[in-house]
Amino acid sequence: MFPPEGEVWYGIPDFDLLANNITVPGLSPLYPAVHCTENNDVCQLIIGEAEVNAASSVTALVLSPQFDLTSTYFLIAGIAGVNPHQGTLGDVTFARYAVQAALQYEFDAREIPANFSTGYFPQGSTSPSEYPQSIYGTEAFEVNAALRELAVGYARQAVLNDSTEAQAYRANYGPAMLGSQPPSVRKCDVTTSDTYFSGTLISEALGNYTTLVTNGTGVYCTTAQEDNATLEALLRGAVAKLVDFSRIIIMRTASDFDRPYPGESDLQNLIYEEQGGIEPALTNIYLAGIQIVNGILNDWTSTYLSGIPAPNYIGDILGTLGGTPDFGNPNFNNNPVKRDVDRVKRGASGLGRRRLRGAWKLQ
């Protein structure tokens, strides 16, 4: 998403990711090139930070005639904030669900209705506990659970990095919280928000929203700024038969806590405290990620070329790729998006397939 996350892959002993640099029209002006190994087996795209950059850059990649992405595995890898009830600094997390948690109505905290527990509440609803009735289609995505299990297995072969600063800061959260534990590999879910937030109340509210829109299945542990936007661009590419949505892995490493420890202020947690998690989180992107990359490359012909069948629903809340979402409410009150899904699907099915050049196996 930004240079430090990309740079952990440069100068490594495994391969040279800067051997082949391909400028692609439409990428971020800050990161205008895709970086690839000499044989193009492994490539990297830095998409830029926040949702607009992510969606724009991934769309430019998907539509580029310079690449054939139909058999590509996408490893979405970056740092994230972490919920200390579900993880800790340096953790490597793998999501099944990505939830656009900030896609809600909002009151200023000083003007919250007396019967509301938070200033956030779902669009089209009348309370924080009501399922959203106005659906845009990007509220939640689900990825291949079987591929996630394989990625978790590879990542657990890594010896994760830690720091003395992170160890000291974790101790403030107490033994009852996972936040006090050393880093490990975890399965839990990610929220997307352009707003970089901090605080117990707002974190709990967005965690509750994650639970709500996934019908109690999703577990909020990390917060980032790009993933739903990235997934929407890839989903549209999948509709056009340019990518395979079942070949996506969402990996986030924990760089900072989303809320303060008892007795610490929200401002101190967000701005002033040196939590010590940035360096381990960045390093662990590579340490865990290289296990996944090598695992896919080493077993490419026997396992990954033909794809990993998904045992679960994959896609968005609208069922755009087919099948019935196993999350969400199938009935939305007066929701024009839901009524138009069949028309949208018919229109998408008529898109011509663009044949792309180049060879990719993993981004």
CSV table of C-alpha atoms in Angstrom, one decimal:
chain,number,residue,atom,x,y,z
A,1,MET,CA,0.0,0.0,0.0
A,2,PHE,CA,3.0,2.3,0.7
A,3,PRO,CA,6.7,2.1,0.2
A,4,PRO,CA,7.9,0.5,3.5
A,5,GLU,CA,5.5,-2.4,2.9
A,6,GLY,CA,6.9,-2.9,-0.6
A,7,GLU,CA,10.6,-2.4,0.3
A,8,VAL,CA,10.7,-5.4,2.6
A,9,TRP,CA,10.6,-7.5,-0.6
A,10,TYR,CA,13.7,-5.9,-2.1
A,11,GLY,CA,17.2,-7.3,-1.8
A,12,ILE,CA,16.0,-10.6,-0.4
A,13,PRO,CA,17.8,-13.9,-1.1
A,14,ASP,CA,14.8,-15.6,-2.7
A,15,PHE,CA,14.4,-13.6,-5.9
A,16,ASP,CA,14.9,-10.2,-7.4
A,17,LEU,CA,11.6,-8.4,-7.5
A,18,LEU,CA,13.2,-5.4,-9.3
A,19,ALA,CA,14.5,-7.3,-12.3
A,20,ASN,CA,11.6,-6.3,-14.5
A,21,ASN,CA,9.8,-3.0,-13.9
A,22,ILE,CA,6.7,-2.4,-16.1
A,23,THR,CA,5.1,1.0,-16.3
A,24,VAL,CA,1.3,0.7,-16.4
A,25,PRO,CA,-0.9,3.6,-17.4
A,26,GLY,CA,-3.4,4.5,-14.7
A,27,LEU,CA,-1.3,3.4,-11.7
A,28,SER,CA,-0.6,5.9,-8.9
A,29,PRO,CA,1.7,8.7,-10.0
A,30,LEU,CA,3.8,7.9,-6.9
A,31,TYR,CA,4.1,4.2,-7.8
A,32,PRO,CA,3.7,4.0,-11.6
A,33,ALA,CA,5.3,0.6,-12.2
A,34,VAL,CA,4.7,-3.0,-11.5
A,35,HIS,CA,7.9,-4.8,-10.2
A,36,CYS,CA,8.5,-8.4,-11.3
A,37,THR,CA,11.1,-11.1,-11.2
A,38,GLU,CA,13.0,-11.8,-14.4
A,39,ASN,CA,10.6,-14.6,-15.5
A,40,ASN,CA,7.5,-12.7,-14.3
A,41,ASP,CA,6.5,-15.5,-11.9
A,42,VAL,CA,6.2,-13.0,-9.0
A,43,CYS,CA,5.1,-9.4,-9.3
A,44,GLN,CA,4.4,-6.6,-6.9
A,45,LEU,CA,2.1,-3.6,-7.2
A,46,ILE,CA,2.1,-0.8,-4.6
A,47,ILE,CA,-1.4,0.5,-4.9
A,48,GLY,CA,-1.2,3.6,-2.7
A,49,GLU,CA,-3.0,4.4,0.5
A,50,ALA,CA,-6.7,4.6,1.2
A,51,GLU,CA,-9.7,3.4,-0.9
A,52,VAL,CA,-9.6,5.7,-3.9
A,53,ASN,CA,-5.9,4.9,-4.6
A,54,ALA,CA,-6.5,1.2,-4.1
A,55,ALA,CA,-9.5,0.9,-6.4
A,56,SER,CA,-7.9,3.1,-9.1
A,57,SER,CA,-4.6,1.2,-9.1
A,58,VAL,CA,-6.0,-2.3,-9.0
A,59,THR,CA,-8.5,-1.4,-11.8
A,60,ALA,CA,-5.6,-0.1,-13.9
A,61,LEU,CA,-3.7,-3.3,-13.4
A,62,VAL,CA,-6.7,-5.6,-14.1
A,63,LEU,CA,-7.5,-3.8,-17.4
A,64,SER,CA,-3.9,-3.5,-18.5
A,65,PRO,CA,-3.2,-5.4,-21.8
A,66,GLN,CA,0.4,-6.1,-20.5
A,67,PHE,CA,-0.6,-8.9,-18.2
A,68,ASP,CA,-2.6,-12.1,-18.2
A,69,LEU,CA,-4.0,-12.3,-14.6
A,70,THR,CA,-6.4,-15.2,-15.2
A,71,SER,CA,-4.4,-17.7,-13.1
A,72,THR,CA,-2.7,-15.1,-10.8
A,73,TYR,CA,-2.8,-15.5,-7.0
A,74,PHE,CA,-3.2,-12.2,-5.3
A,75,LEU,CA,-1.5,-11.7,-1.9
A,76,ILE,CA,-2.9,-8.5,-0.4
A,77,ALA,CA,-0.2,-7.7,2.2
A,78,GLY,CA,0.1,-4.7,4.4
A,79,ILE,CA,0.2,-3.5,8.0
A,80,ALA,CA,-2.8,-2.7,10.1
A,81,GLY,CA,-4.2,-1.6,13.4
A,82,VAL,CA,-5.2,-4.5,15.7
A,83,ASN,CA,-7.9,-5.1,18.3
A,84,PRO,CA,-6.1,-6.2,21.5
A,85,HIS,CA,-9.0,-8.6,22.3
A,86,GLN,CA,-8.2,-10.5,19.1
A,87,GLY,CA,-4.5,-10.0,18.4
A,88,THR,CA,-1.3,-8.3,19.2
A,89,LEU,CA,1.6,-6.3,17.8
A,90,GLY,CA,3.5,-8.2,15.2
A,91,ASP,CA,0.7,-10.7,14.5
A,92,VAL,CA,0.2,-12.0,11.0
A,93,THR,CA,-3.6,-12.2,10.3
A,94,PHE,CA,-5.6,-13.8,7.5
A,95,ALA,CA,-9.1,-12.7,6.8
A,96,ARG,CA,-12.0,-14.5,5.4
A,97,TYR,CA,-14.2,-11.4,5.5
A,98,ALA,CA,-13.4,-7.7,4.7
A,99,VAL,CA,-16.0,-5.3,5.9
A,100,GLN,CA,-16.3,-1.6,4.9
A,101,ALA,CA,-17.0,-0.6,8.4
A,102,ALA,CA,-17.1,3.2,7.8
A,103,LEU,CA,-19.9,2.9,5.2
A,104,GLN,CA,-22.5,4.1,7.7
A,105,TYR,CA,-24.4,7.1,8.9
A,106,GLU,CA,-22.6,9.1,11.5
A,107,PHE,CA,-23.5,11.6,14.2
A,108,ASP,CA,-20.9,13.8,15.9
A,109,ALA,CA,-20.0,12.1,19.2
A,110,ARG,CA,-21.4,15.2,21.1
A,111,GLU,CA,-24.8,14.8,19.4
A,112,ILE,CA,-25.5,11.0,19.7
A,113,PRO,CA,-29.2,10.3,20.4
A,114,ALA,CA,-29.8,9.3,24.0
A,115,ASN,CA,-30.9,5.8,23.0
A,116,PHE,CA,-27.9,5.1,20.8
A,117,SER,CA,-24.7,3.4,21.9
A,118,THR,CA,-22.6,5.0,19.2
A,119,GLY,CA,-22.7,7.7,16.6
A,120,TYR,CA,-22.3,5.2,13.8
A,121,PHE,CA,-25.3,3.3,12.5
A,122,PRO,CA,-25.9,1.3,9.3
A,123,GLN,CA,-27.2,3.2,6.2
A,124,GLY,CA,-30.9,2.9,5.7
A,125,SER,CA,-31.4,1.7,9.3
A,126,THR,CA,-32.8,3.6,12.3
A,127,SER,CA,-30.5,2.2,15.0
A,128,PRO,CA,-27.0,0.8,15.4
A,129,SER,CA,-28.3,-2.8,15.8
A,130,GLU,CA,-30.4,-2.9,12.6
A,131,TYR,CA,-29.0,-4.5,9.5
A,132,PRO,CA,-28.2,-1.9,6.8
A,133,GLN,CA,-31.2,-1.4,4.5
A,134,SER,CA,-29.4,0.7,1.9
A,135,ILE,CA,-26.8,-1.6,0.3
A,136,TYR,CA,-24.1,-0.3,-2.0
A,137,GLY,CA,-22.6,-3.7,-2.6
A,138,THR,CA,-19.1,-3.2,-1.1
A,139,GLU,CA,-20.2,-3.6,2.5
A,140,ALA,CA,-18.6,-7.0,2.9
A,141,PHE,CA,-16.6,-9.5,0.8
A,142,GLU,CA,-15.7,-13.1,1.5
A,143,VAL,CA,-12.7,-14.9,0.1
A,144,ASN,CA,-11.7,-18.6,-0.3
A,145,ALA,CA,-11.5,-20.2,3.1
A,146,ALA,CA,-9.6,-23.2,1.8
A,147,LEU,CA,-6.9,-21.0,0.3
A,148,ARG,CA,-6.8,-19.1,3.5
A,149,GLU,CA,-6.1,-22.3,5.4
A,150,LEU,CA,-3.2,-23.1,3.1
A,151,ALA,CA,-1.8,-19.6,3.5
A,152,VAL,CA,-2.0,-19.9,7.3
A,153,GLY,CA,-0.2,-23.2,7.2
A,154,TYR,CA,2.6,-21.7,5.2
A,155,ALA,CA,2.9,-18.6,7.4
A,156,ARG,CA,3.1,-20.7,10.5
A,157,GLN,CA,6.4,-22.1,9.2
A,158,ALA,CA,7.9,-18.6,9.7
A,159,VAL,CA,9.8,-17.4,12.8
A,160,LEU,CA,8.1,-14.0,13.4
A,161,ASN,CA,10.0,-10.9,14.3
A,162,ASP,CA,9.4,-8.9,17.5
A,163,SER,CA,10.9,-5.9,19.3
A,164,THR,CA,11.7,-5.1,22.9
A,165,GLU,CA,9.6,-1.9,22.6
A,166,ALA,CA,6.5,-3.9,21.5
A,167,GLN,CA,7.0,-6.4,24.3
A,168,ALA,CA,7.1,-3.6,26.9
A,169,TYR,CA,4.0,-1.9,25.4
A,170,ARG,CA,2.0,-5.1,25.2
A,171,ALA,CA,2.4,-5.7,28.9
A,172,ASN,CA,0.1,-2.7,29.5
A,173,TYR,CA,-2.9,-4.6,28.2
A,174,GLY,CA,-2.8,-7.3,30.9
A,175,PRO,CA,-2.8,-11.1,30.7
A,176,ALA,CA,-6.6,-11.3,30.0
A,177,MET,CA,-6.1,-9.8,26.5
A,178,LEU,CA,-4.4,-11.4,23.5
A,179,GLY,CA,-2.8,-8.0,23.1
A,180,SER,CA,-0.3,-9.0,25.8
A,181,GLN,CA,0.9,-12.1,24.0
A,182,PRO,CA,3.8,-12.4,21.6
A,183,PRO,CA,3.1,-12.3,17.9
A,184,SER,CA,1.6,-15.3,16.1
A,185,VAL,CA,-0.4,-16.2,13.0
A,186,ARG,CA,-4.2,-15.8,13.4
A,187,LYS,CA,-7.4,-16.2,11.5
A,188,CYS,CA,-9.6,-13.2,11.9
A,189,ASP,CA,-11.2,-10.4,9.8
A,190,VAL,CA,-10.3,-6.9,8.6
A,191,THR,CA,-12.3,-3.7,8.4
A,192,THR,CA,-11.8,-1.0,5.8
A,193,SER,CA,-12.0,2.7,6.7
A,194,ASP,CA,-10.4,5.8,5.1
A,195,THR,CA,-10.5,7.3,8.6
A,196,TYR,CA,-7.5,6.4,10.8
A,197,PHE,CA,-9.4,6.0,14.1
A,198,SER,CA,-8.4,5.3,17.7
A,199,GLY,CA,-10.4,4.6,20.8
A,200,THR,CA,-12.3,1.9,22.6
A,201,LEU,CA,-15.8,3.1,21.8
A,202,ILE,CA,-15.3,3.6,18.1
A,203,SER,CA,-13.4,0.4,17.8
A,204,GLU,CA,-16.2,-1.5,19.6
A,205,ALA,CA,-18.8,0.1,17.3
A,206,LEU,CA,-17.0,-0.9,14.1
A,207,GLY,CA,-16.4,-4.3,15.5
A,208,ASN,CA,-20.1,-4.7,16.2
A,209,TYR,CA,-20.9,-3.6,12.7
A,210,THR,CA,-18.5,-6.3,11.4
A,211,THR,CA,-20.5,-8.9,13.4
A,212,LEU,CA,-23.8,-7.4,12.2
A,213,VAL,CA,-23.1,-7.5,8.5
A,214,THR,CA,-21.6,-11.0,8.6
A,215,ASN,CA,-24.4,-12.4,10.6
A,216,GLY,CA,-22.2,-13.1,13.6
A,217,THR,CA,-19.5,-15.0,11.5
A,218,GLY,CA,-16.9,-12.2,11.1
A,219,VAL,CA,-14.4,-11.5,13.9
A,220,TYR,CA,-13.0,-8.0,13.8
A,221,CYS,CA,-9.3,-7.9,14.6
A,222,THR,CA,-7.5,-5.6,12.1
A,223,THR,CA,-8.3,-2.3,10.6
A,224,ALA,CA,-6.9,-0.9,7.3
A,225,GLN,CA,-7.7,1.6,4.6
A,226,GLU,CA,-7.7,-0.3,1.3
A,227,ASP,CA,-9.0,-3.9,1.3
A,228,ASN,CA,-12.7,-3.5,0.3
A,229,ALA,CA,-11.7,-1.2,-2.5
A,230,THR,CA,-9.1,-3.7,-3.7
A,231,LEU,CA,-11.6,-6.5,-3.6
A,232,GLU,CA,-14.2,-4.6,-5.5
A,233,ALA,CA,-11.8,-3.9,-8.3
A,234,LEU,CA,-10.8,-7.5,-8.4
A,235,LEU,CA,-14.4,-8.6,-8.3
A,236,ARG,CA,-15.3,-6.5,-11.3
A,237,GLY,CA,-12.3,-8.0,-13.0
A,238,ALA,CA,-13.6,-11.5,-12.2
A,239,VAL,CA,-17.0,-10.6,-13.7
A,240,ALA,CA,-15.1,-9.7,-16.9
A,241,LYS,CA,-13.2,-13.1,-16.7
A,242,LEU,CA,-9.9,-11.2,-16.3
A,243,VAL,CA,-9.1,-12.5,-12.8
A,244,ASP,CA,-10.1,-15.5,-10.6
A,245,PHE,CA,-11.7,-14.2,-7.3
A,246,SER,CA,-11.0,-17.6,-5.6
A,247,ARG,CA,-7.2,-16.8,-5.8
A,248,ILE,CA,-7.1,-14.0,-3.2
A,249,ILE,CA,-5.3,-14.0,0.1
A,250,ILE,CA,-5.8,-11.1,2.6
A,251,MET,CA,-2.8,-10.9,5.0
A,252,ARG,CA,-2.4,-8.0,7.4
A,253,THR,CA,0.3,-7.7,10.0
A,254,ALA,CA,-0.4,-5.7,13.2
A,255,SER,CA,1.6,-2.5,13.7
A,256,ASP,CA,-0.4,-0.7,16.4
A,257,PHE,CA,-3.4,-1.1,18.7
A,258,ASP,CA,-6.7,0.3,17.7
A,259,ARG,CA,-7.5,1.4,21.3
A,260,PRO,CA,-5.6,2.5,24.4
A,261,TYR,CA,-4.7,0.3,27.3
A,262,PRO,CA,-6.6,1.0,30.6
A,263,GLY,CA,-5.6,4.4,31.9
A,264,GLU,CA,-4.2,5.6,28.6
A,265,SER,CA,-5.9,8.3,26.6
A,266,ASP,CA,-7.1,7.8,23.0
A,267,LEU,CA,-4.8,10.7,21.9
A,268,GLN,CA,-1.8,9.2,23.6
A,269,ASN,CA,-2.4,5.9,21.9
A,270,LEU,CA,-2.9,7.4,18.5
A,271,ILE,CA,-0.3,10.1,18.3
A,272,TYR,CA,2.4,10.1,21.0
A,273,GLU,CA,3.0,6.5,22.2
A,274,GLU,CA,5.8,4.5,20.7
A,275,GLN,CA,4.2,1.1,20.5
A,276,GLY,CA,7.1,-0.6,18.9
A,277,GLY,CA,5.0,-2.5,16.4
A,278,ILE,CA,5.9,-1.0,13.1
A,279,GLU,CA,9.2,-2.7,12.5
A,280,PRO,CA,8.0,-6.2,13.5
A,281,ALA,CA,4.9,-5.8,11.4
A,282,LEU,CA,6.8,-4.7,8.3
A,283,THR,CA,9.4,-7.5,8.7
A,284,ASN,CA,6.7,-10.1,9.3
A,285,ILE,CA,5.1,-9.2,5.9
A,286,TYR,CA,8.1,-10.7,4.3
A,287,LEU,CA,8.8,-13.5,6.8
A,288,ALA,CA,5.3,-14.9,6.5
A,289,GLY,CA,4.7,-13.8,3.0
A,290,ILE,CA,7.7,-15.5,1.5
A,291,GLN,CA,6.5,-18.8,2.9
A,292,ILE,CA,3.2,-18.4,1.0
A,293,VAL,CA,4.9,-17.3,-2.2
A,294,ASN,CA,7.4,-20.1,-2.2
A,295,GLY,CA,4.7,-22.6,-1.2
A,296,ILE,CA,2.6,-21.6,-4.3
A,297,LEU,CA,5.6,-21.6,-6.6
A,298,ASN,CA,6.9,-24.9,-5.4
A,299,ASP,CA,3.6,-26.7,-5.8
A,300,TRP,CA,2.4,-24.7,-8.8
A,301,THR,CA,1.8,-27.5,-11.2
A,302,SER,CA,0.6,-30.1,-8.7
A,303,THR,CA,-1.8,-27.9,-6.7
A,304,TYR,CA,-2.2,-24.3,-7.7
A,305,LEU,CA,-2.3,-24.1,-11.5
A,306,SER,CA,-5.8,-25.5,-11.6
A,307,GLY,CA,-7.0,-23.5,-8.6
A,308,ILE,CA,-8.1,-24.3,-5.0
A,309,PRO,CA,-11.8,-25.0,-4.9
A,310,ALA,CA,-13.6,-22.8,-2.4
A,311,PRO,CA,-15.8,-24.7,0.1
A,312,ASN,CA,-17.6,-21.5,1.0
A,313,TYR,CA,-19.3,-18.7,-0.8
A,314,ILE,CA,-16.9,-16.1,-2.3
A,315,GLY,CA,-17.7,-12.6,-3.5
A,316,ASP,CA,-19.7,-9.6,-2.4
A,317,ILE,CA,-22.9,-9.1,-0.5
A,318,LEU,CA,-24.9,-9.0,-3.8
A,319,GLY,CA,-23.9,-12.4,-5.0
A,320,THR,CA,-22.4,-10.9,-8.1
A,321,LEU,CA,-20.2,-13.9,-9.0
A,322,GLY,CA,-23.0,-16.4,-8.4
A,323,GLY,CA,-24.1,-18.4,-5.4
A,324,THR,CA,-25.9,-17.1,-2.3
A,325,PRO,CA,-23.9,-15.1,0.3
A,326,ASP,CA,-23.7,-16.9,3.6
A,327,PHE,CA,-23.6,-13.5,5.3
A,328,GLY,CA,-25.9,-10.6,5.1
A,329,ASN,CA,-29.6,-10.1,5.0
A,330,PRO,CA,-31.2,-11.4,1.7
A,331,ASN,CA,-34.0,-8.9,2.0
A,332,PHE,CA,-33.4,-5.1,1.9
A,333,ASN,CA,-36.2,-2.7,2.3
A,334,ASN,CA,-36.8,-0.5,-0.7
A,335,ASN,CA,-33.3,-1.1,-1.9
A,336,PRO,CA,-32.9,-0.3,-5.6
A,337,VAL,CA,-29.5,-1.9,-5.8
A,338,LYS,CA,-30.9,-5.3,-4.9
A,339,ARG,CA,-33.7,-5.0,-7.4
A,340,ASP,CA,-31.2,-4.2,-10.2
A,341,VAL,CA,-28.8,-7.0,-9.5
A,342,ASP,CA,-30.2,-9.3,-12.2
A,343,ARG,CA,-30.0,-6.5,-14.8
A,344,VAL,CA,-26.4,-5.7,-13.8
A,345,LYS,CA,-25.4,-9.4,-14.1
A,346,ARG,CA,-27.0,-9.6,-17.5
A,347,GLY,CA,-25.0,-6.5,-18.6
A,348,ALA,CA,-21.8,-7.8,-17.2
A,349,SER,CA,-22.1,-11.2,-18.9
A,350,GLY,CA,-22.0,-9.5,-22.3
A,351,LEU,CA,-18.5,-8.0,-21.7
A,352,GLY,CA,-16.0,-9.2,-24.2
A,353,ARG,CA,-13.0,-11.1,-22.9
A,354,ARG,CA,-9.7,-9.2,-23.3
A,355,ARG,CA,-6.7,-11.4,-24.0
A,356,LEU,CA,-3.7,-10.3,-22.0
A,357,ARG,CA,0.0,-10.7,-22.5
A,358,GLY,CA,2.5,-11.8,-19.9
A,359,ALA,CA,2.6,-14.4,-17.2
A,360,TRP,CA,1.7,-13.9,-13.6
A,361,LYS,CA,1.4,-16.4,-10.8
A,362,LEU,CA,1.4,-14.2,-7.8
A,363,GLN,CA,1.2,-10.5,-7.2
